[in-house]
XYZ file of N, CA and C in Angstrom:
441
model
N 15.213 -101.212 9.769
C 15.224 -99.975 9.134
C 14.078 -99.095 9.515
N 13.115 -99.776 9.959
C 11.959 -99.033 10.378
C 12.320 -98.114 11.530
N 13.194 -98.558 12.352
C 13.595 -97.724 13.477
C 14.396 -96.538 12.958
N 15.167 -96.708 11.934
C 15.964 -95.634 11.356
C 15.050 -94.560 10.750
N 13.931 -95.090 10.128
C 12.988 -94.121 9.580
C 12.342 -93.307 10.681
N 11.994 -94.009 11.747
C 11.345 -93.327 12.866
C 12.300 -92.328 13.507
N 13.518 -92.692 13.595
C 14.499 -91.782 14.194
C 14.675 -90.579 13.244
N 14.709 -90.808 11.939
C 14.866 -89.724 10.970
C 13.644 -88.810 11.001
N 12.451 -89.439 11.111
C 11.225 -88.639 11.173
C 11.215 -87.853 12.475
N 11.636 -88.446 13.588
C 11.667 -87.765 14.873
C 12.658 -86.608 14.814
N 13.832 -86.843 14.198
C 14.825 -85.774 14.093
C 14.266 -84.666 13.203
N 13.600 -85.101 12.137
C 13.007 -84.116 11.231
C 11.930 -83.317 11.947
N 11.083 -83.972 12.738
C 10.031 -83.270 13.493
C 10.654 -82.350 14.538
N 11.688 -82.826 15.216
C 12.357 -81.980 16.221
C 12.987 -80.776 15.521
N 13.564 -81.016 14.337
C 14.184 -79.919 13.605
C 13.126 -78.914 13.152
N 11.983 -79.428 12.652
C 10.900 -78.527 12.220
C 10.360 -77.773 13.425
N 10.171 -78.521 14.562
C 9.699 -77.879 15.786
C 10.704 -76.837 16.245
N 12.003 -77.136 16.178
C 13.038 -76.183 16.579
C 13.015 -74.966 15.656
N 12.801 -75.205 14.347
C 12.739 -74.093 13.403
C 11.528 -73.227 13.713
N 10.359 -73.859 13.963
C 9.149 -73.102 14.281
C 9.356 -72.310 15.562
N 9.896 -72.963 16.611
C 10.130 -72.267 17.890
C 11.157 -71.153 17.671
N 12.195 -71.442 16.884
C 13.208 -70.421 16.589
C 12.609 -69.227 15.861
N 11.747 -69.529 14.881
C 11.082 -68.436 14.142
C 10.187 -67.651 15.086
N 9.454 -68.352 15.962
C 8.581 -67.689 16.929
C 9.396 -66.757 17.825
N 10.525 -67.281 18.394
C 11.370 -66.439 19.244
C 11.996 -65.289 18.440
N 12.397 -65.588 17.203
C 13.002 -64.546 16.365
C 11.980 -63.450 16.061
N 10.726 -63.863 15.787
C 9.681 -62.866 15.534
C 9.386 -62.057 16.786
N 9.358 -62.732 17.955
C 9.144 -62.002 19.207
C 10.282 -61.010 19.435
N 11.514 -61.467 19.225
C 12.664 -60.577 19.427
C 12.644 -59.454 18.378
N 12.251 -59.763 17.144
C 12.242 -58.767 16.068
C 11.043 -57.828 16.181
N 9.964 -58.281 16.833
C 8.772 -57.436 16.914
C 9.026 -56.201 17.767
N 9.833 -56.328 18.805
C 10.120 -55.160 19.649
C 10.850 -54.085 18.850
N 11.938 -54.388 18.124
C 12.554 -53.350 17.290
C 11.613 -52.864 16.184
N 10.787 -53.774 15.653
C 9.837 -53.355 14.626
C 8.801 -52.384 15.207
N 8.350 -52.681 16.435
C 7.414 -51.760 17.094
C 8.086 -50.413 17.349
N 9.337 -50.471 17.823
C 10.059 -49.217 18.052
C 10.255 -48.465 16.731
N 10.566 -49.210 15.667
C 10.712 -48.593 14.358
C 9.398 -47.962 13.902
N 8.276 -48.666 14.165
C 6.953 -48.135 13.797
C 6.668 -46.858 14.582
N 6.952 -46.848 15.899
C 6.749 -45.646 16.717
C 7.686 -44.524 16.259
N 8.905 -44.898 15.927
C 9.863 -43.901 15.439
C 9.367 -43.289 14.130
N 8.820 -44.132 13.234
C 8.271 -43.621 11.978
C 7.087 -42.691 12.234
N 6.249 -43.049 13.204
C 5.112 -42.181 13.548
C 5.611 -40.847 14.093
N 6.638 -40.920 14.980
C 7.210 -39.675 15.511
C 7.805 -38.821 14.398
N 8.516 -39.483 13.498
C 9.093 -38.755 12.358
C 7.976 -38.150 11.511
N 6.905 -38.888 11.300
C 5.775 -38.391 10.510
C 5.141 -37.176 11.181
N 4.923 -37.259 12.502
C 4.326 -36.133 13.235
C 5.255 -34.918 13.199
N 6.532 -35.161 13.422
C 7.496 -34.058 13.387
C 7.551 -33.448 11.993
N 7.541 -34.309 10.979
C 7.555 -33.829 9.588
C 6.311 -32.997 9.302
N 5.143 -33.439 9.729
C 3.910 -32.677 9.517
C 3.970 -31.340 10.245
N 4.504 -31.342 11.476
C 4.630 -30.104 12.247
C 5.503 -29.101 11.486
N 6.669 -29.561 11.029
C 7.569 -28.657 10.329
C 7.021 -28.241 8.963
N 6.249 -29.099 8.318
C 5.600 -28.704 7.066
C 4.604 -27.577 7.320
N 3.847 -27.688 8.420
C 2.901 -26.625 8.776
C 3.650 -25.340 9.104
N 4.762 -25.462 9.835
C 5.560 -24.280 10.169
C 6.113 -23.627 8.904
N 6.595 -24.462 7.979
C 7.120 -23.932 6.719
C 6.011 -23.229 5.947
N 4.821 -23.822 5.923
C 3.698 -23.196 5.220
C 3.327 -21.868 5.870
N 3.305 -21.840 7.205
C 2.993 -20.600 7.926
C 4.039 -19.528 7.609
N 5.323 -19.900 7.666
C 6.379 -18.941 7.374
C 6.318 -18.480 5.916
N 5.983 -19.392 5.029
C 5.846 -19.036 3.613
C 4.699 -18.054 3.416
N 3.561 -18.320 4.064
C 2.422 -17.400 3.965
C 2.772 -16.034 4.549
N 3.459 -16.034 5.692
C 3.871 -14.776 6.321
C 4.811 -14.013 5.404
N 5.760 -14.724 4.820
C 6.704 -14.084 3.908
C 5.984 -13.527 2.686
N 5.014 -14.272 2.149
C 4.253 -13.786 1.003
C 3.492 -12.508 1.345
N 2.861 -12.489 2.523
C 2.109 -11.285 2.910
C 3.063 -10.110 3.124
N 4.250 -10.363 3.685
C 5.215 -9.281 3.881
C 5.747 -8.783 2.539
N 5.910 -9.690 1.594
C 6.350 -9.277 0.255
C 5.281 -8.405 -0.394
N 4.009 -8.790 -0.239
C 2.921 -7.983 -0.800
C 2.890 -6.601 -0.156
N 3.049 -6.548 1.181
C 3.072 -5.258 1.876
C 4.256 -4.415 1.416
N 5.405 -5.050 1.261
C 6.592 -4.323 0.806
C 6.374 -3.788 -0.609
N 5.728 -4.570 -1.466
C 5.456 -4.113 -2.826
C 4.483 -2.939 -2.805
N 3.461 -3.028 -1.927
C 2.506 -1.921 -1.812
C 3.213 -0.655 -1.332
N 4.124 -0.795 -0.360
C 4.876 0.362 0.125
C 5.792 0.919 -0.968
N 6.406 0.030 -1.749
C 7.264 0.486 -2.841
C 6.448 1.242 -3.881
N 5.244 0.734 -4.199
C 4.369 1.420 -5.155
C 3.955 2.791 -4.637
N 3.588 2.830 -3.348
C 3.189 4.100 -2.750
C 4.369 5.073 -2.737
N 5.541 4.579 -2.422
C 6.736 5.422 -2.421
C 7.000 5.981 -3.813
N 6.809 5.162 -4.822
C 7.008 5.614 -6.198
C 6.008 6.710 -6.556
N 4.736 6.518 -6.152
C 3.724 7.548 -6.418
C 4.067 8.844 -5.688
N 4.507 8.722 -4.435
C 4.864 9.917 -3.665
C 6.051 10.631 -4.303
N 7.011 9.871 -4.805
C 8.163 10.471 -5.471
C 7.719 11.209 -6.736
N 6.788 10.611 -7.502
C 6.266 11.281 -8.689
C 5.544 12.574 -8.306
N 4.750 12.524 -7.236
C 4.056 13.731 -6.766
C 5.060 14.791 -6.332
N 6.095 14.373 -5.615
C 7.113 15.312 -5.160
C 7.821 15.949 -6.349
N 8.163 15.131 -7.349
C 8.829 15.671 -8.540
C 7.917 16.647 -9.273
N 6.621 16.328 -9.345
C 5.662 17.242 -9.976
C 5.594 18.563 -9.203
N 5.506 18.471 -7.880
C 5.465 19.691 -7.066
C 6.748 20.496 -7.209
N 7.858 19.808 -7.303
C 9.140 20.496 -7.465
C 9.176 21.229 -8.808
N 8.665 20.596 -9.855
C 8.607 21.234 -11.171
C 7.702 22.463 -11.127
N 6.532 22.311 -10.482
C 5.602 23.441 -10.366
C 6.216 24.572 -9.549
N 6.971 24.221 -8.506
C 7.627 25.243 -7.686
C 8.667 25.999 -8.510
N 9.383 25.275 -9.364
C 10.365 25.949 -10.225
C 9.675 26.889 -11.200
N 8.535 26.450 -11.763
C 7.782 27.308 -12.676
C 7.291 28.561 -11.951
N 6.752 28.357 -10.740
C 6.262 29.483 -9.958
C 7.401 30.434 -9.610
N 8.544 29.869 -9.247
C 9.704 30.707 -8.948
C 10.117 31.531 -10.160
N 10.086 30.911 -11.347
C 10.435 31.646 -12.569
C 9.431 32.762 -12.831
N 8.133 32.467 -12.600
C 7.109 33.493 -12.803
C 7.280 34.636 -11.810
N 7.562 34.287 -10.557
C 7.760 35.340 -9.545
C 8.999 36.172 -9.873
N 10.027 35.531 -10.361
C 11.237 36.258 -10.753
C 10.931 37.207 -11.900
N 10.141 36.722 -12.872
C 9.755 37.568 -14.003
C 8.923 38.749 -13.513
N 7.957 38.449 -12.634
C 7.117 39.534 -12.095
C 7.974 40.525 -11.324
N 8.933 40.007 -10.556
C 9.827 40.900 -9.808
C 10.642 41.777 -10.729
N 11.099 41.200 -11.843
C 11.886 42.004 -12.782
C 11.007 43.032 -13.495
N 9.730 42.740 -13.648
C 8.807 43.644 -14.328
C 8.139 44.629 -13.360
N 8.421 44.521 -12.079
C 7.739 45.318 -11.058
C 7.862 46.820 -11.324
N 9.066 47.281 -11.589
C 9.248 48.723 -11.807
C 8.458 49.204 -13.020
N 8.478 48.406 -14.074
C 7.749 48.771 -15.278
C 6.238 48.761 -15.010
N 5.758 47.760 -14.257
C 4.328 47.679 -13.932
C 3.915 48.855 -13.059
N 4.758 49.185 -12.087
C 4.439 50.330 -11.208
C 4.380 51.612 -12.033
N 5.344 51.792 -12.936
C 5.364 52.990 -13.769
C 4.107 53.061 -14.627
N 3.729 51.921 -15.232
C 2.527 51.882 -16.075
C 1.289 52.183 -15.239
N 1.210 51.598 -14.053
C 0.058 51.853 -13.177
C -0.020 53.318 -12.783
N 1.123 53.929 -12.484
C 1.125 55.359 -12.129
C 0.669 56.218 -13.307
N 1.146 55.873 -14.497
C 0.736 56.646 -15.681
C -0.761 56.506 -15.933
N -1.261 55.243 -15.833
C -2.694 55.033 -16.041
C -3.500 55.720 -14.948
N -3.011 55.698 -13.724
C -3.699 56.396 -12.631
C -3.718 57.895 -12.856
N -2.603 58.416 -13.369
C -2.513 59.859 -13.650
C -3.524 60.235 -14.733
N -3.589 59.389 -15.784
C -4.550 59.645 -16.873
C -5.968 59.570 -16.328
N -6.237 58.585 -15.484
C -7.587 58.445 -14.919
C -7.934 59.674 -14.086
N -6.988 60.096 -13.257
C -7.258 61.257 -12.399
C -7.435 62.522 -13.242
N -6.641 62.650 -14.290
C -6.725 63.864 -15.098
C -7.951 63.903 -16.003
N -8.336 62.780 -16.548
C -9.416 62.804 -17.544
C -10.713 62.174 -17.055
N -10.621 60.973 -16.519
C -11.825 60.231 -16.154
C -12.480 60.772 -14.884
N -11.699 61.109 -13.911
C -12.259 61.572 -12.645
C -13.078 62.849 -12.829
N -12.586 63.859 -13.542
C -13.429 65.038 -13.752
C -14.701 64.700 -14.532
N -14.598 63.800 -15.497
C -15.785 63.409 -16.257
C -16.804 62.719 -15.351
N -16.329 61.807 -14.510
C -17.216 61.110 -13.577
C -17.810 62.103 -12.581
N -16.986 63.049 -12.149
C -17.483 64.056 -11.209
C -18.577 64.895 -11.849
N -18.388 65.305 -13.087
C -19.412 66.082 -13.798
C -20.687 65.263 -13.967
N -20.527 63.987 -14.269
C -21.689 63.103 -14.422
C -22.475 63.046 -13.118
N -21.781 62.866 -11.994
C -22.457 62.816 -10.687
C -23.099 64.165 -10.348
N -22.414 65.183 -10.717
C -22.943 66.519 -10.459
C -24.250 66.720 -11.216
N -24.304 66.310 -12.483
C -25.530 66.447 -13.270
C -26.645 65.567 -12.709
N -26.295 64.309 -12.341
C -27.308 63.418 -11.788
C -27.846 63.996 -10.488
N -26.954 64.489 -9.648
C -27.403 65.079 -8.371
C -28.278 66.298 -8.619
N -27.891 67.119 -9.577
C -28.676 68.320 -9.862
C -30.075 67.954 -10.350
N -30.152 66.957 -11.251
C -31.447 66.527 -11.765
C -32.305 65.960 -10.629
N -31.668 65.167 -9.784
C -32.411 64.583 -8.678
C -32.930 65.675 -7.748
N -32.099 66.643 -7.432
C -32.534 67.734 -6.557
C -33.657 68.553 -7.204
N -33.517 68.799 -8.505
C -34.561 69.553 -9.195
C -35.883 68.800 -9.156
N -35.842 67.489 -9.356
C -37.068 66.698 -9.316
C -37.657 66.701 -7.919
N -36.804 66.618 -6.926
C -37.302 66.628 -5.550
C -37.924 67.987 -5.219
N -37.292 69.051 -5.653
C -37.844 70.394 -5.403
C -39.200 70.525 -6.078
N -39.263 70.059 -7.349
C -40.519 70.148 -8.095
C -41.605 69.328 -7.414
N -41.293 68.162 -6.936
C -42.268 67.278 -6.322
C -42.810 67.887 -5.005
N -41.942 68.442 -4.205
C -42.357 68.941 -2.903
C -42.778 70.419 -2.931
N -42.545 71.098 -4.009
C -42.930 72.516 -4.067
C -44.421 72.672 -4.368
N -45.101 71.789 -4.900
C -46.516 71.908 -5.215
C -47.372 71.576 -4.092
């Protein structure tokens, strides 16, 4: 029986050795796909990081364009308010000019009447005043130089 034990132990050792060698070969065969998988994961990671950076860049660009668009919209709104204000003022001015135009004949008539009154009453009075001042001045000059 001792020989049977030795044969069983030898078969067991050969089986363990075969399992170890099989595992070694299986690990060698599996390591190549695992290495390729590791490289593939690294490539995926690098590509993912690249596209994340691109997305961030595009997001930042879009945000800045949105801010610029909002600034332009605000400026456009202010310009529209200014235009509406100017349009209102132009309408007021037009109404005033229309009123002045309608009153033109009356204003001209009033100015002519006031001018007529000035010429008839004030001008002779002013002329007499100048005449008296001139006469006094001449008299003083004559008196000063006659001595």
